[in-house]
């Protein structure tokens, strides 16, 4: 049985709900381009990089543009997104996330952030959790995004731990696939309908403890 030495947390959907701000900003861009971007479409953007999100959005609108124009659009969307996240407060931390991070460190389990977002450091600072991680890896830390395993592999390396000793907490299919490719065990946060490939799926981190983690992973292969 592999021990648990480190936990790697995704940000959006696990620690905070920034998907709603991404949605507002993408919706505004779609509106300017003359089509409607619905909440159901937004599901496809969870966990994927900014440029991949834009590709999906343009696919929904049936539009295509040269790369240079797409880069301008992504920059514009990010400026709108930043208007929202600059106003975030610690009240927006999802239930149970801060408690679990603190409990893990108390038991000498290392914790890292492994997010696709290039805005992760700003978000952590706004919600007051920047000092709760031993390492912070974000969209600037790797050149290939989830579902590639890179973000989680660099996080394990930054913590000085082997992938098989790490547990990933993820809310997106792309993130679960990234964890599996990295050779890590993972907890899906959300529904087994789309996160069924995770070892364990829970609805949220509310009242989820280090004991729950040990009970599951140290008694299952
Ligand atoms: P940014 P995560 C992801 O965060 C979001 O789920 C995804 O919707 C977003 O496109 C991606 O970050 C990039 O974000 O535009 O801020 O760089 O779930 O990996 O923490
Ligand atoms: Mg996420």
CSV table of C-alpha atoms and ligand atoms in Angstrom, one decimal:
chain,number,residue,atom,x,y,z
A,1,UNK,CA,0.0,0.0,0.0
A,2,UNK,CA,1.5,3.4,-1.0
A,3,UNK,CA,1.7,5.9,1.8
A,4,UNK,CA,0.0,9.4,1.6
A,5,UNK,CA,2.8,12.0,1.7
A,6,UNK,CA,1.3,14.9,-0.2
A,7,UNK,CA,-2.0,16.2,-1.5
A,8,UNK,CA,-2.3,18.4,-4.7
A,9,UNK,CA,-5.4,20.6,-5.0
A,10,UNK,CA,-7.0,22.0,-8.1
A,11,UNK,CA,-8.3,25.5,-7.6
A,12,UNK,CA,-11.4,26.3,-9.5
A,13,UNK,CA,-14.2,23.9,-8.4
A,14,UNK,CA,-12.2,22.5,-5.4
A,15,UNK,CA,-11.1,25.5,-3.3
A,16,UNK,CA,-13.2,28.3,-4.9
A,17,UNK,CA,-15.9,28.6,-7.5
A,18,UNK,CA,-14.3,30.8,-10.1
A,19,UNK,CA,-16.2,29.0,-12.9
A,20,UNK,CA,-19.1,31.5,-12.5
A,21,UNK,CA,-16.7,34.4,-13.2
A,22,UNK,CA,-15.1,32.6,-16.1
A,23,UNK,CA,-18.6,32.1,-17.4
A,24,UNK,CA,-19.6,35.8,-17.1
A,25,UNK,CA,-16.5,36.9,-19.0
A,26,UNK,CA,-16.8,34.3,-21.8
A,27,UNK,CA,-20.5,35.1,-22.1
A,28,UNK,CA,-19.6,38.8,-22.6
A,29,UNK,CA,-17.2,37.9,-25.3
A,30,UNK,CA,-19.7,35.6,-27.1
A,31,UNK,CA,-22.3,38.4,-26.9
A,32,UNK,CA,-19.8,40.8,-28.6
A,33,UNK,CA,-19.3,38.2,-31.3
A,34,UNK,CA,-23.0,37.9,-31.8
A,35,UNK,CA,-24.0,34.6,-30.3
A,36,UNK,CA,-25.3,33.3,-26.9
A,37,UNK,CA,-23.0,31.2,-24.7
A,38,UNK,CA,-25.1,29.2,-22.3
A,39,UNK,CA,-24.3,27.7,-18.9
A,40,UNK,CA,-24.4,24.2,-20.3
A,41,UNK,CA,-21.6,25.1,-22.7
A,42,UNK,CA,-19.6,26.4,-19.8
A,43,UNK,CA,-19.3,22.9,-18.3
A,44,UNK,CA,-16.9,22.1,-21.2
A,45,UNK,CA,-14.5,24.8,-20.1
A,46,UNK,CA,-13.9,23.5,-16.6
A,47,UNK,CA,-10.3,22.6,-16.0
A,48,UNK,CA,-9.1,23.4,-19.6
A,49,UNK,CA,-6.7,26.2,-20.5
A,50,UNK,CA,-7.7,29.7,-21.5
A,51,UNK,CA,-6.9,29.2,-25.2
A,52,UNK,CA,-8.6,25.8,-25.3
A,53,UNK,CA,-11.6,27.4,-23.7
A,54,UNK,CA,-11.7,30.0,-26.4
A,55,UNK,CA,-11.5,27.3,-29.1
A,56,UNK,CA,-14.5,25.5,-27.5
A,57,UNK,CA,-16.4,28.9,-27.3
A,58,UNK,CA,-15.8,29.7,-31.0
A,59,UNK,CA,-16.8,26.1,-31.9
A,60,UNK,CA,-20.1,26.7,-30.1
A,61,UNK,CA,-20.6,29.9,-32.1
A,62,UNK,CA,-19.5,28.3,-35.3
A,63,UNK,CA,-16.8,30.9,-35.8
A,64,UNK,CA,-13.1,30.8,-36.5
A,65,UNK,CA,-10.4,33.4,-36.4
A,66,UNK,CA,-6.6,33.7,-37.0
A,67,UNK,CA,-4.4,33.0,-34.0
A,68,UNK,CA,-3.4,36.6,-33.5
A,69,UNK,CA,-7.1,37.7,-33.2
A,70,UNK,CA,-7.8,34.8,-30.9
A,71,UNK,CA,-4.9,35.9,-28.6
A,72,UNK,CA,-6.5,39.4,-28.5
A,73,UNK,CA,-9.9,37.9,-27.6
A,74,UNK,CA,-8.3,35.7,-24.8
A,75,UNK,CA,-6.6,38.8,-23.4
A,76,UNK,CA,-9.9,40.8,-23.5
A,77,UNK,CA,-11.7,38.0,-21.7
A,78,UNK,CA,-9.0,37.8,-19.1
A,79,UNK,CA,-9.3,41.6,-18.4
A,80,UNK,CA,-13.1,41.1,-17.8
A,81,UNK,CA,-12.4,38.1,-15.6
A,82,UNK,CA,-9.9,40.0,-13.6
A,83,UNK,CA,-12.5,42.6,-12.8
A,84,UNK,CA,-14.4,39.9,-11.0
A,85,UNK,CA,-11.6,38.1,-9.2
A,86,UNK,CA,-10.0,41.3,-7.9
A,87,UNK,CA,-13.2,41.6,-5.8
A,88,UNK,CA,-13.0,38.1,-4.3
A,89,UNK,CA,-12.9,37.7,-0.5
A,90,UNK,CA,-12.1,34.8,1.9
A,91,UNK,CA,-15.9,34.2,2.2
A,92,UNK,CA,-15.7,32.6,-1.2
A,93,UNK,CA,-13.6,29.6,-0.1
A,94,UNK,CA,-15.7,26.5,-0.7
A,95,UNK,CA,-16.9,24.7,2.5
A,96,UNK,CA,-14.3,22.4,4.1
A,97,UNK,CA,-11.3,23.4,1.9
A,98,UNK,CA,-9.5,25.6,4.3
A,99,UNK,CA,-10.1,23.1,7.2
A,100,UNK,CA,-8.7,20.2,5.2
A,101,UNK,CA,-5.6,22.1,4.1
A,102,UNK,CA,-4.9,23.1,7.7
A,103,UNK,CA,-5.5,19.6,9.0
A,104,UNK,CA,-3.2,18.0,6.4
A,105,UNK,CA,-0.3,20.3,7.3
A,106,UNK,CA,-0.9,19.6,10.9
A,107,UNK,CA,-0.2,15.9,10.1
A,108,UNK,CA,2.9,16.8,8.1
A,109,UNK,CA,1.2,16.0,4.8
A,110,UNK,CA,2.7,18.4,2.2
A,111,UNK,CA,0.2,20.4,0.1
A,112,UNK,CA,0.5,21.9,-3.3
A,113,UNK,CA,-1.8,23.8,-5.7
A,114,UNK,CA,-2.0,22.4,-9.2
A,115,UNK,CA,-4.2,24.7,-11.2
A,116,UNK,CA,-4.6,25.4,-14.9
A,117,UNK,CA,-5.3,29.0,-14.1
A,118,UNK,CA,-2.6,31.7,-14.8
A,119,UNK,CA,-4.5,33.8,-12.3
A,120,UNK,CA,-4.1,31.3,-9.4
A,121,UNK,CA,-1.6,33.4,-7.3
A,122,UNK,CA,-4.0,36.5,-7.4
A,123,UNK,CA,-7.0,34.3,-6.4
A,124,UNK,CA,-5.1,32.7,-3.5
A,125,UNK,CA,-4.0,36.1,-2.3
A,126,UNK,CA,-7.6,37.5,-2.5
A,127,UNK,CA,-9.1,34.6,-0.5
A,128,UNK,CA,-6.2,34.6,2.0
A,129,UNK,CA,-4.9,31.1,1.3
A,130,UNK,CA,-1.5,32.0,-0.3
A,131,UNK,CA,0.3,30.8,2.8
A,132,UNK,CA,-1.6,27.5,3.1
A,133,UNK,CA,0.4,25.7,0.3
A,134,UNK,CA,4.0,24.4,0.3
A,135,UNK,CA,4.1,24.9,-3.4
A,136,UNK,CA,2.0,26.7,-5.9
A,137,UNK,CA,2.0,25.5,-9.5
A,138,UNK,CA,-0.3,27.1,-12.1
A,139,UNK,CA,-0.9,27.7,-15.8
A,140,UNK,CA,2.4,29.5,-16.0
A,141,UNK,CA,4.3,26.5,-14.6
A,142,UNK,CA,3.8,24.2,-17.6
A,143,UNK,CA,3.6,24.4,-21.4
A,144,UNK,CA,1.0,21.7,-21.8
A,145,UNK,CA,-2.3,21.8,-20.0
A,146,UNK,CA,-4.5,19.1,-18.3
A,147,UNK,CA,-5.3,16.4,-19.3
A,148,UNK,CA,-1.5,16.1,-19.7
A,149,UNK,CA,0.0,15.1,-16.4
A,150,UNK,CA,2.7,17.8,-16.4
A,151,UNK,CA,1.1,20.2,-13.8
A,152,UNK,CA,0.8,17.4,-11.2
A,153,UNK,CA,4.2,16.0,-12.0
A,154,UNK,CA,5.9,19.4,-11.5
A,155,UNK,CA,3.9,19.8,-8.3
A,156,UNK,CA,5.1,16.5,-6.9
A,157,UNK,CA,8.6,17.4,-7.9
A,158,UNK,CA,8.3,20.8,-6.1
A,159,UNK,CA,7.2,19.0,-3.0
A,160,UNK,CA,10.0,16.4,-3.3
A,161,UNK,CA,7.5,13.5,-3.3
A,162,UNK,CA,6.9,10.5,-5.7
A,163,UNK,CA,3.7,10.6,-7.8
A,164,UNK,CA,2.5,7.4,-6.2
A,165,UNK,CA,2.7,9.0,-2.8
A,166,UNK,CA,0.4,11.9,-3.9
A,167,UNK,CA,-3.3,12.3,-3.9
A,168,UNK,CA,-5.0,14.8,-6.3
A,169,UNK,CA,-8.3,16.6,-5.5
A,170,UNK,CA,-10.0,17.6,-8.8
A,171,UNK,CA,-13.4,18.6,-10.1
A,172,UNK,CA,-12.9,18.3,-13.8
A,173,UNK,CA,-12.6,15.3,-16.1
A,174,UNK,CA,-9.5,16.8,-17.7
A,175,UNK,CA,-7.9,17.0,-14.2
A,176,UNK,CA,-8.8,13.4,-13.3
A,177,UNK,CA,-7.3,12.2,-16.5
A,178,UNK,CA,-4.2,14.3,-15.8
A,179,UNK,CA,-3.9,12.7,-12.3
A,180,UNK,CA,-4.3,9.2,-13.6
A,181,UNK,CA,-1.6,9.9,-16.3
A,182,UNK,CA,0.7,11.2,-13.6
A,183,UNK,CA,0.4,7.9,-11.7
A,184,UNK,CA,-1.4,9.5,-8.8
A,185,UNK,CA,-4.5,8.5,-6.9
A,186,UNK,CA,-7.3,11.0,-7.0
A,187,UNK,CA,-10.5,12.3,-5.3
A,188,UNK,CA,-13.1,13.6,-7.6
A,189,UNK,CA,-15.1,16.6,-6.3
A,190,UNK,CA,-18.6,16.5,-7.9
A,191,UNK,CA,-20.6,13.8,-9.5
A,192,UNK,CA,-19.6,10.2,-10.3
A,193,UNK,CA,-21.5,10.7,-13.6
A,194,UNK,CA,-18.5,12.5,-15.1
A,195,UNK,CA,-15.8,11.9,-12.6
A,196,UNK,CA,-16.2,8.1,-12.3
A,197,UNK,CA,-12.6,7.5,-13.3
A,198,UNK,CA,-11.4,9.0,-9.9
A,199,UNK,CA,-10.7,6.5,-7.1
A,200,UNK,CA,-13.2,8.2,-4.9
A,201,UNK,CA,-15.9,10.8,-5.7
A,202,UNK,CA,-17.3,13.1,-3.0
A,203,UNK,CA,-19.8,16.0,-3.6
A,204,UNK,CA,-17.6,18.6,-1.9
A,205,UNK,CA,-14.9,18.9,0.9
A,206,UNK,CA,-17.4,19.8,3.6
A,207,UNK,CA,-16.5,17.7,6.7
A,208,UNK,CA,-14.0,15.6,4.7
A,209,UNK,CA,-11.1,14.9,7.0
A,210,UNK,CA,-7.6,13.4,6.9
A,211,UNK,CA,-9.1,10.3,8.6
A,212,UNK,CA,-11.6,9.9,5.8
A,213,UNK,CA,-8.7,10.1,3.3
A,214,UNK,CA,-6.6,7.5,5.2
A,215,UNK,CA,-9.7,5.3,5.7
A,216,UNK,CA,-10.3,5.2,2.0
A,217,UNK,CA,-6.8,5.1,0.5
A,218,UNK,CA,-5.0,3.1,3.0
A,219,UNK,CA,-7.5,0.3,3.0
A,220,UNK,CA,-8.1,0.2,-0.9
A,221,UNK,CA,-5.5,-0.6,-3.5
B,1,LIG,P1,-7.1,31.3,-16.6
B,1,LIG,P2,-8.5,25.0,-12.4
B,1,LIG,C1,-9.1,26.4,-14.7
B,1,LIG,O1,-8.9,26.3,-13.3
B,1,LIG,C2,-10.6,26.6,-14.9
B,1,LIG,O2,-11.4,25.6,-14.4
B,1,LIG,C3,-10.8,26.8,-16.4
B,1,LIG,O3,-12.1,27.0,-16.7
B,1,LIG,C4,-9.9,27.9,-16.9
B,1,LIG,O4,-10.0,28.1,-18.3
B,1,LIG,C5,-8.4,27.6,-16.6
B,1,LIG,O5,-8.3,27.5,-15.2
B,1,LIG,C6,-7.5,28.7,-17.0
B,1,LIG,O6,-7.7,29.9,-16.3
B,1,LIG,O7,-7.8,31.9,-17.7
B,1,LIG,O8,-7.3,32.1,-15.3
B,1,LIG,O9,-5.6,31.1,-16.8
B,1,LIG,O10,-9.8,24.2,-12.3
B,1,LIG,O11,-7.4,24.2,-13.2
B,1,LIG,O12,-8.0,25.5,-11.1
B,2,LIG,MG1,-11.1,22.8,-11.5
